PDB file of C-alpha atoms in Angstrom:
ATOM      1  CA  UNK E   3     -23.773  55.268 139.666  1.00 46.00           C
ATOM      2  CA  UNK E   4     -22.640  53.764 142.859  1.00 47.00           C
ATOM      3  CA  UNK E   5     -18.851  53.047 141.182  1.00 46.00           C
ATOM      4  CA  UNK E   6     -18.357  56.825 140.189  1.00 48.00           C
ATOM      5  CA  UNK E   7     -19.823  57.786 143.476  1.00 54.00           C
ATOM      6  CA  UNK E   8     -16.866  55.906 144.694  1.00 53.00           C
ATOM      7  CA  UNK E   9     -14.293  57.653 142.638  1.00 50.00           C
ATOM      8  CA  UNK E  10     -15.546  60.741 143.374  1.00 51.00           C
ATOM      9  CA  UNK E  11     -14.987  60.221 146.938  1.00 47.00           C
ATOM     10  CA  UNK E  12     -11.482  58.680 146.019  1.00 45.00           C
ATOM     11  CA  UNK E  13     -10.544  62.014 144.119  1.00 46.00           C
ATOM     12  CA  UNK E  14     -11.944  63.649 146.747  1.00 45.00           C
ATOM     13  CA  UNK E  15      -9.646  62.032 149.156  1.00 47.00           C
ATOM     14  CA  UNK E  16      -7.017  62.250 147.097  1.00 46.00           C
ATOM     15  CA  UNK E  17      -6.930  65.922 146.586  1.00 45.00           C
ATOM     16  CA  UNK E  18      -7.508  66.691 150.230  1.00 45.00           C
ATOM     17  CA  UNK E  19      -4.430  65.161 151.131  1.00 43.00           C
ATOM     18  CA  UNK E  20      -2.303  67.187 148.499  1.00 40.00           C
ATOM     19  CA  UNK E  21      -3.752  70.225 150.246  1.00 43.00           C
ATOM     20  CA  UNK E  22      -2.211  68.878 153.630  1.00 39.00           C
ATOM     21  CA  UNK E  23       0.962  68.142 152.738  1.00 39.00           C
ATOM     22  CA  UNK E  24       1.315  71.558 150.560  1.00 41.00           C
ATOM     23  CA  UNK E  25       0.357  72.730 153.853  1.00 44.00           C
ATOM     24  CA  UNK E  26       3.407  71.549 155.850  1.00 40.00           C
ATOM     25  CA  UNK E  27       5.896  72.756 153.646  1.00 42.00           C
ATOM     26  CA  UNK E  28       7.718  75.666 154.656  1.00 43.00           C
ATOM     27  CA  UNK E  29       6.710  78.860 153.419  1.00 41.00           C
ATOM     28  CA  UNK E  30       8.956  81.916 151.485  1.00 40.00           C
ATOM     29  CA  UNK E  31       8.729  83.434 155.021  1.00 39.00           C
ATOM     30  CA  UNK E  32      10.221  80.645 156.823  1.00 40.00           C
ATOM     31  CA  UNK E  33      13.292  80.011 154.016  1.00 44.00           C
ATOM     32  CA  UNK E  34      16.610  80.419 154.546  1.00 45.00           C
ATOM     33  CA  UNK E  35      18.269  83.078 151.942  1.00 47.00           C
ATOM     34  CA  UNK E  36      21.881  83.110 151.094  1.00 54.00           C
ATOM     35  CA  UNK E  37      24.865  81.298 152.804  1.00 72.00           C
ATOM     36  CA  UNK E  38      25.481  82.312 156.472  1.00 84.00           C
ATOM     37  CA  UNK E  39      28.969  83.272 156.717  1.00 92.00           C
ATOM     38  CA  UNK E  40      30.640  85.618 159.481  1.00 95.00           C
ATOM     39  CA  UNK E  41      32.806  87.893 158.974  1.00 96.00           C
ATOM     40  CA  UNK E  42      34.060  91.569 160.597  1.00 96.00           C
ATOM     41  CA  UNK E  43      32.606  94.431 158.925  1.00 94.00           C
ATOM     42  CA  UNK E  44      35.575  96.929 159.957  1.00 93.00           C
ATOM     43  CA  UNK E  45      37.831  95.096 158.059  1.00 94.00           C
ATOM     44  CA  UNK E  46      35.775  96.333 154.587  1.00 92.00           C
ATOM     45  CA  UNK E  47      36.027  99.868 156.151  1.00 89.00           C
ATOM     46  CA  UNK E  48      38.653 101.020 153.686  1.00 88.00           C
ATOM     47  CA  UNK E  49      37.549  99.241 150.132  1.00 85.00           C
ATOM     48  CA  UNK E  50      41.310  97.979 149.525  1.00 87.00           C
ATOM     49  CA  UNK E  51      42.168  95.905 152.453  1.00 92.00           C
ATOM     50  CA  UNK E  52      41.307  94.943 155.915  1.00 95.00           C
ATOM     51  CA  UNK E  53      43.176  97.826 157.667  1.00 95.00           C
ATOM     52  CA  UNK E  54      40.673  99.927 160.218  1.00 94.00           C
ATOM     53  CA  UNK E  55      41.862 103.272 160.674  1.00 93.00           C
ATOM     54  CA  UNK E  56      41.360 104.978 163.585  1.00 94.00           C
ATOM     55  CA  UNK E  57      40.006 107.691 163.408  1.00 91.00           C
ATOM     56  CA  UNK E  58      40.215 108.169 160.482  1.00 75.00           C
ATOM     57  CA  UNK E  59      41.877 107.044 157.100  1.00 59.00           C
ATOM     58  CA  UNK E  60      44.086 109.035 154.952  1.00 56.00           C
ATOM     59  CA  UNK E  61      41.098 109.386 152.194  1.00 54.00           C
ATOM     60  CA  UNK E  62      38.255 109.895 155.142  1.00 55.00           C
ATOM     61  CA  UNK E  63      37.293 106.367 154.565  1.00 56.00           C
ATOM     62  CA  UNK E  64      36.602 105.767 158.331  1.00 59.00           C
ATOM     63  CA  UNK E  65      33.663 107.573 158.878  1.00 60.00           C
ATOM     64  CA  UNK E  66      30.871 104.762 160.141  1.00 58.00           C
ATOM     65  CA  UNK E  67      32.456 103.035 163.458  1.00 65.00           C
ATOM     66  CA  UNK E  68      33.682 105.884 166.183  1.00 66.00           C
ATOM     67  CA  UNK E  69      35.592 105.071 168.569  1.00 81.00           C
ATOM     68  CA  UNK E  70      35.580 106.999 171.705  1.00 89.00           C
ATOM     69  CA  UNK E  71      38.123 108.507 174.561  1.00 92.00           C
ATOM     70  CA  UNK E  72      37.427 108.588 178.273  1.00 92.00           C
ATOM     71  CA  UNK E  73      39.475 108.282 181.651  1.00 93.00           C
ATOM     72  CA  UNK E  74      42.477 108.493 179.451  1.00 95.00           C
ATOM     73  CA  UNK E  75      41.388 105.045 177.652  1.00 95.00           C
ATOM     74  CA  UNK E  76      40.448 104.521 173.728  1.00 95.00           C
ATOM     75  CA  UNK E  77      37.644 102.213 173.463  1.00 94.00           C
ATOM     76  CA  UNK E  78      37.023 100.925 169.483  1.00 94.00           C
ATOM     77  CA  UNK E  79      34.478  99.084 168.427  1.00 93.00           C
ATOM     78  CA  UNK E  80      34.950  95.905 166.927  1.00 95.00           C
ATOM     79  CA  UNK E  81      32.011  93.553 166.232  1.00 94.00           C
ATOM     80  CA  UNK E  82      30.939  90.632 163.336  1.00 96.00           C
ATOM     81  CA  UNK E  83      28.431  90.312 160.726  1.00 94.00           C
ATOM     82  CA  UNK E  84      26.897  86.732 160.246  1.00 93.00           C
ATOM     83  CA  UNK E  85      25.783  87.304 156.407  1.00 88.00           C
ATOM     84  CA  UNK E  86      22.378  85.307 155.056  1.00 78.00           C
ATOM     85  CA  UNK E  87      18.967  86.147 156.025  1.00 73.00           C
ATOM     86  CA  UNK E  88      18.395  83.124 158.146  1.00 71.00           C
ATOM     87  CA  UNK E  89      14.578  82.361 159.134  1.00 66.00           C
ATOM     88  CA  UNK E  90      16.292  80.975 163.190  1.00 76.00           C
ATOM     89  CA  UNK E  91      18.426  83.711 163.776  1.00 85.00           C
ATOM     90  CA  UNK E  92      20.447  81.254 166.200  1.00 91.00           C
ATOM     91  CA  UNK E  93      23.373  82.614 169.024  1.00 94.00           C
ATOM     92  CA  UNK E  94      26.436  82.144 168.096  1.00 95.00           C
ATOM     93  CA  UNK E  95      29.996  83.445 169.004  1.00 96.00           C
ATOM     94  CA  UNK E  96      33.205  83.686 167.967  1.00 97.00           C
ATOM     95  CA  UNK E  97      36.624  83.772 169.212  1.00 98.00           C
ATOM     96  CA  UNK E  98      39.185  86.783 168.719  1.00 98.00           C
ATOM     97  CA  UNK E  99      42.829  87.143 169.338  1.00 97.00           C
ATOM     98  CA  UNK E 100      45.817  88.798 168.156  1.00 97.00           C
ATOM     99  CA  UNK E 101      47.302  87.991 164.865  1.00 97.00           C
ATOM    100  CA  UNK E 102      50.557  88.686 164.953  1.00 97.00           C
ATOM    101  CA  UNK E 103      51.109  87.328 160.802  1.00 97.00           C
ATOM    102  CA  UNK E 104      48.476  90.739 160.101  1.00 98.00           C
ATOM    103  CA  UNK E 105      50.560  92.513 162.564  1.00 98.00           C
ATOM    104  CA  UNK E 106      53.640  92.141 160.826  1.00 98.00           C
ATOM    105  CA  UNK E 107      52.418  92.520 157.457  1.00 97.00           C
ATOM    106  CA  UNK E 108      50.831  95.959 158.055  1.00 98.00           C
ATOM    107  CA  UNK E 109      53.638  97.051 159.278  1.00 98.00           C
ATOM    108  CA  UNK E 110      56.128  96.098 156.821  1.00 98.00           C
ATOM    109  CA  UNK E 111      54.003  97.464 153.824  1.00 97.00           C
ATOM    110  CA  UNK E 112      54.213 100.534 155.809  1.00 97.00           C
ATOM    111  CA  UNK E 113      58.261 100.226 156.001  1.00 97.00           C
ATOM    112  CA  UNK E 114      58.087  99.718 151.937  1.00 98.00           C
ATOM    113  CA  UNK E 115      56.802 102.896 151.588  1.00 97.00           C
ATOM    114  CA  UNK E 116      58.867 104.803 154.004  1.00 97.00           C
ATOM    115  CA  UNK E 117      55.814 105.226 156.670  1.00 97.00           C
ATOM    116  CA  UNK E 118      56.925 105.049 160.399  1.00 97.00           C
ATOM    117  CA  UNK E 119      54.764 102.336 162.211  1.00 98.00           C
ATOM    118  CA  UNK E 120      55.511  99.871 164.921  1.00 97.00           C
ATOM    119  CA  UNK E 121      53.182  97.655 166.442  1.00 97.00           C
ATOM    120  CA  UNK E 122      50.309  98.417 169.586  1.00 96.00           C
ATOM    121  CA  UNK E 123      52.463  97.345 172.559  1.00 91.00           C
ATOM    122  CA  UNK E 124      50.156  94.515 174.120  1.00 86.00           C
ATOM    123  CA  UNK E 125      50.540  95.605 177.049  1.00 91.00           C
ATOM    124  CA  UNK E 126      48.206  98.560 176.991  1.00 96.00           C
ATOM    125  CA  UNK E 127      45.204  96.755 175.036  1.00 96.00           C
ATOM    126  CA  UNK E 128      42.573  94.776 176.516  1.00 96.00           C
ATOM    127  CA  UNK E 129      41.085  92.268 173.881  1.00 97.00           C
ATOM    128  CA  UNK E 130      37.819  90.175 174.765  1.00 96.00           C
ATOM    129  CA  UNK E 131      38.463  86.772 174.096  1.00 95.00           C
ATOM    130  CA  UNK E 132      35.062  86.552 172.146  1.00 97.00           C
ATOM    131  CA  UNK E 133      32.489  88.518 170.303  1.00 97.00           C
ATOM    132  CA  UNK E 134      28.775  87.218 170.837  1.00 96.00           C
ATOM    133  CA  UNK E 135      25.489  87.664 168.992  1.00 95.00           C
ATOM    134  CA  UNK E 136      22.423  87.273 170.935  1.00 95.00           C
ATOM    135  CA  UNK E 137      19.721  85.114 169.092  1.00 93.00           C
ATOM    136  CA  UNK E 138      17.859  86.822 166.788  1.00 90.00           C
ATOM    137  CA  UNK E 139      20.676  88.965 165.652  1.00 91.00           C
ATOM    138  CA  UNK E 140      22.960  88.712 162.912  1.00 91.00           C
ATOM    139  CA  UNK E 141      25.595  91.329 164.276  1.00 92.00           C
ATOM    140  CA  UNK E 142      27.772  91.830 167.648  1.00 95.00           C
ATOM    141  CA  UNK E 143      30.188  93.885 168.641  1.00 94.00           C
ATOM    142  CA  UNK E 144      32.675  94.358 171.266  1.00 94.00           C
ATOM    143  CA  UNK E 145      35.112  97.106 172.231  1.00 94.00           C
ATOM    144  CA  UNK E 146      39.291  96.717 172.322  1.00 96.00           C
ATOM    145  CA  UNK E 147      40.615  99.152 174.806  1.00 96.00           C
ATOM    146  CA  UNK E 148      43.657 101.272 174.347  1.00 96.00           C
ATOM    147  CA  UNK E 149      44.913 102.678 177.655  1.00 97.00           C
ATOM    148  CA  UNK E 150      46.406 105.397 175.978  1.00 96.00           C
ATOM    149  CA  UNK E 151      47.610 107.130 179.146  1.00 96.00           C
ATOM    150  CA  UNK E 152      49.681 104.198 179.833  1.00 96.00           C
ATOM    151  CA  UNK E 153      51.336 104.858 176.823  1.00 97.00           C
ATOM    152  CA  UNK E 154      51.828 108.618 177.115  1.00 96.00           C
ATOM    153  CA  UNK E 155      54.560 107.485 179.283  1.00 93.00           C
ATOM    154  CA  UNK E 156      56.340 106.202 176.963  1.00 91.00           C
ATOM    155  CA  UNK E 157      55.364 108.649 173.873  1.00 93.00           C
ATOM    156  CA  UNK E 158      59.765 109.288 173.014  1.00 92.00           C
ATOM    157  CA  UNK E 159      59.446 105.476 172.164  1.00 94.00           C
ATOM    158  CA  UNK E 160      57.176 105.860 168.803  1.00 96.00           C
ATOM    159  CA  UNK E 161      58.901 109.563 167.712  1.00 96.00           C
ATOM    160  CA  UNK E 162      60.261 109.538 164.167  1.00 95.00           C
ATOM    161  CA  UNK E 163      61.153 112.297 162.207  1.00 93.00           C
ATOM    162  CA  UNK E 164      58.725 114.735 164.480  1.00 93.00           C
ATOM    163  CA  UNK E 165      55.567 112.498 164.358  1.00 95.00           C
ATOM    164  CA  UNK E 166      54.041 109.578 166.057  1.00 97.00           C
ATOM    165  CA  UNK E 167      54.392 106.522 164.556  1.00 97.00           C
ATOM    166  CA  UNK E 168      51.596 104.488 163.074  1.00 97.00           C
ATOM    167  CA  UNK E 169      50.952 101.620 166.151  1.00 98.00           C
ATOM    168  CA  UNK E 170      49.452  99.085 164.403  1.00 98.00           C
ATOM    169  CA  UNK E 171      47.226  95.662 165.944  1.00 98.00           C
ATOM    170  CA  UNK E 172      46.289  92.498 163.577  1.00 98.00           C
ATOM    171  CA  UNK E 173      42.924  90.666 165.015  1.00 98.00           C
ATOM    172  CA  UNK E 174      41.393  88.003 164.039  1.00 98.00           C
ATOM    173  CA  UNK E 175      38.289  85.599 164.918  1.00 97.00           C
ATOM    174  CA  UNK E 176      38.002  82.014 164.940  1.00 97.00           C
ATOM    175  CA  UNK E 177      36.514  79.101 166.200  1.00 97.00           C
ATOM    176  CA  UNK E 178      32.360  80.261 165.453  1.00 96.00           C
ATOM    177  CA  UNK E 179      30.027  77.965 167.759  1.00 96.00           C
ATOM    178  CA  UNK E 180      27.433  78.182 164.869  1.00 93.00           C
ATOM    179  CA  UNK E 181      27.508  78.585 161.332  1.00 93.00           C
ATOM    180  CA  UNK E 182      31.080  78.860 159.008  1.00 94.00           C
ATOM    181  CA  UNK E 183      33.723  81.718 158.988  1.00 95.00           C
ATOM    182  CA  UNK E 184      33.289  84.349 155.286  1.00 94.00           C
ATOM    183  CA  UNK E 185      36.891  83.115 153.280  1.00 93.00           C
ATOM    184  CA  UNK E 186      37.910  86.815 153.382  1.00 93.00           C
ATOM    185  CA  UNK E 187      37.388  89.872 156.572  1.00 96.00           C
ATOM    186  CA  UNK E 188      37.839  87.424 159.332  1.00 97.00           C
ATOM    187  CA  UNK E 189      41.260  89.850 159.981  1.00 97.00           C
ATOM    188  CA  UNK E 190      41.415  93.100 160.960  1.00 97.00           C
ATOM    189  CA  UNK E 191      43.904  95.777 161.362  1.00 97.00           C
ATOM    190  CA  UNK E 192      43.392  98.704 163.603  1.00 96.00           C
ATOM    191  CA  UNK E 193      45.766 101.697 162.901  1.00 96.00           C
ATOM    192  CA  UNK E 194      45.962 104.373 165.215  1.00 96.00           C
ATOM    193  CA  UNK E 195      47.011 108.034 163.876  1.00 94.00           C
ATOM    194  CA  UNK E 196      47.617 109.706 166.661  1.00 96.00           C
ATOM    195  CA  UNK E 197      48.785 112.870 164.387  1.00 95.00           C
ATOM    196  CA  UNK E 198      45.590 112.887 162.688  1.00 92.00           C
ATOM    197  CA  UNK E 199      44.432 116.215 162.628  1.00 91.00           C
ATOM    198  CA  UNK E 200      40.991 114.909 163.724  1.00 90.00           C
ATOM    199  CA  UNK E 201      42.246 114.702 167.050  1.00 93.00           C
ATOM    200  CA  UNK E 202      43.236 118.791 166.969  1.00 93.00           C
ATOM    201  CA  UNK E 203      39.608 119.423 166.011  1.00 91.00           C
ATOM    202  CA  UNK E 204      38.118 117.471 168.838  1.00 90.00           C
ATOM    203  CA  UNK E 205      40.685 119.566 171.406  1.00 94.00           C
ATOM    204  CA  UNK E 206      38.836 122.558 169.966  1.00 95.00           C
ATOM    205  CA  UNK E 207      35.181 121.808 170.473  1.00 92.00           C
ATOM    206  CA  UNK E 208      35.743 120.745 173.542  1.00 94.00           C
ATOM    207  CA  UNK E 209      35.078 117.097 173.085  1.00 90.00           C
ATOM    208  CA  UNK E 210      36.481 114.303 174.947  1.00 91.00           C
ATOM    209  CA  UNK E 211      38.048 112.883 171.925  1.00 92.00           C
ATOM    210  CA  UNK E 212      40.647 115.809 172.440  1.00 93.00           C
ATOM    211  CA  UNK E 213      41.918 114.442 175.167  1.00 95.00           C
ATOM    212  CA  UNK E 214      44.217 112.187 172.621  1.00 95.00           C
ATOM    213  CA  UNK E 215      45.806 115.220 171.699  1.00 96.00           C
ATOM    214  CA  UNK E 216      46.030 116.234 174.783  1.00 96.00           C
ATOM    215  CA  UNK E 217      48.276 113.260 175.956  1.00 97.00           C
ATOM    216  CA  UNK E 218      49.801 113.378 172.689  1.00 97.00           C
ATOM    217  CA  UNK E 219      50.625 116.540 171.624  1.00 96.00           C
ATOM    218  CA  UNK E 220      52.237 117.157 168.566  1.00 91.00           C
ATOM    219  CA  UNK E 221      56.169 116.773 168.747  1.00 86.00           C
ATOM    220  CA  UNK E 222      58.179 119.834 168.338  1.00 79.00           C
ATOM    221  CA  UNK E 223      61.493 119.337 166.648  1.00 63.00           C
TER     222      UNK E 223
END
C-alpha cells in the first residue's frame, strides 16, 4: 500500500510539473505571425509599378494618400509599412534619400512613349533623411515638400508642346534599425501632373489645392 502511495505521489509530481512548464510557453496571443518586412505602401498605389502619382493617376488610381497645398508649398505624404503582426511592436526607422537610378528610369519610359517629363529639380524639395515608427506601430509616415512657388519662377523651363511636363522624383529607404527591408516597394516614384484637371476642380471650390493651378496655369499656345 505504502509503495503505490508512493507512485501516486510521484505521478502526482510528475504531472504538476507538465502543467508548469505548459504554463511558460508563450501563448497564440503572444506569437509572432508572418515575416516582418518594411516596405512603402505608396509605391503599390498604382497596381503596375512603384510610380505615386500625384494627385492623381491617369486611371484615378491615386485616390488613398492626399497630398496637400499651403503657403505656396506641396506637402506629400510618404510613410512605411513594417508587414507581420509582431506580438513587440518594437521602434524602428529607416533611412530615405533620392534615387537617382528610379529617377532616370521613370523618366525614360516616359521618353519611350513620347510623354514629356524631366526630373523634380532638387532644389525645391525638402526630403527627411528618415521615416520613424513609434513603438507599438507598424506604420510611419513623413511628408516631402515641394516649394512649388519656387518653381513657378521658372514654369517656361518644363513647357512642351503647351503642357507642363511630368517632374518626376525616385526615393528610396534603406538602412532599417530593426527588422529587414520587403525585396520589392522599398522605391518610390512621385509624379507630379501639374495639368491634371484635378487641380482646375480644386480652383473652383475654392480649396487650397487650387492654388497649384493658380501658380500654374494652363499654358496658352
Amino acid at each position: 500500500m505504502a509503495i503505490l502511495s508512493r507512485k501516486n505521489l510521484l505521478f502526482l509530481a510528475l504531472a504538476a510539473m507538465v502543467t508548469l512548464l505548459a504554463g511558460c510557453e508563450p501563448s497564440d496571443a503572444n506569437k509572432d505571425y508572418g515575416f516582418p518586412m518594411i516596405y512603402i505602401p505608396q509605391a503599390t498605389v498604382t497596381g503596375m509599378d512603384n510610380t505615386y502619382p500625384i494627385p492623381n493617376g491617369p486611371l484615378d488610381q491615386n485616390k488613398t494618400y492626399v497630398c496637400n497645398f499651403e503657403n505656396g508649398k506641396l506637402n506629400i505624404a510618404l510613410g512605411v509599412v513594417r508587414a507581420g503582426a509582431l506580438a513587440q511592436q518594437k521602434a524602428f526607422s529607416v533611412d530615405l534619400k533620392v534615387c537617382d537610378s528610379e529617377t532616370e528610369r521613370k523618366i525614360a519610359e516616359y521618353d519611350s512613349k513620347d510623354i514629356p517629363a524631366s526630373e523634380l529639380p532638387a532644389g525645391v524639395c525638402t526630403i527627411p533623411g528618415k521615416i520613424s515608427v513609434k513603438e507599438g506601430d507598424n506604420t510611419g509616415t513623413c511628408y516631402v515638400t515641394v516649394d512649388l512657388q519656387a518653381l513657378a519662377g521658372q514654369a517656361s523651363s518644363i513647357i512642351t508642346d503647351g503642357k507642363y511636363q511630368l517632374l518626376v522624383l525616385g526615393l528610396e529607404i534603406s538602412n532599417p534599425t530593426q527588422y529587414e527591408l520587403a525585396e520589392s516597394n522599398t522605391s518610390v516614384v512621385i509624379v507630379i501632373d501639374l495639368n491634371s484637371a484635378e487641380w482646375d476642380e480644386a480652383l473652383a471650390k475654392n480649396l487650397p489645392e487650387g492654388g497649384v493651378r493658380t501658380l500654374f496655369p494652363i499654358p496658352t499656345v
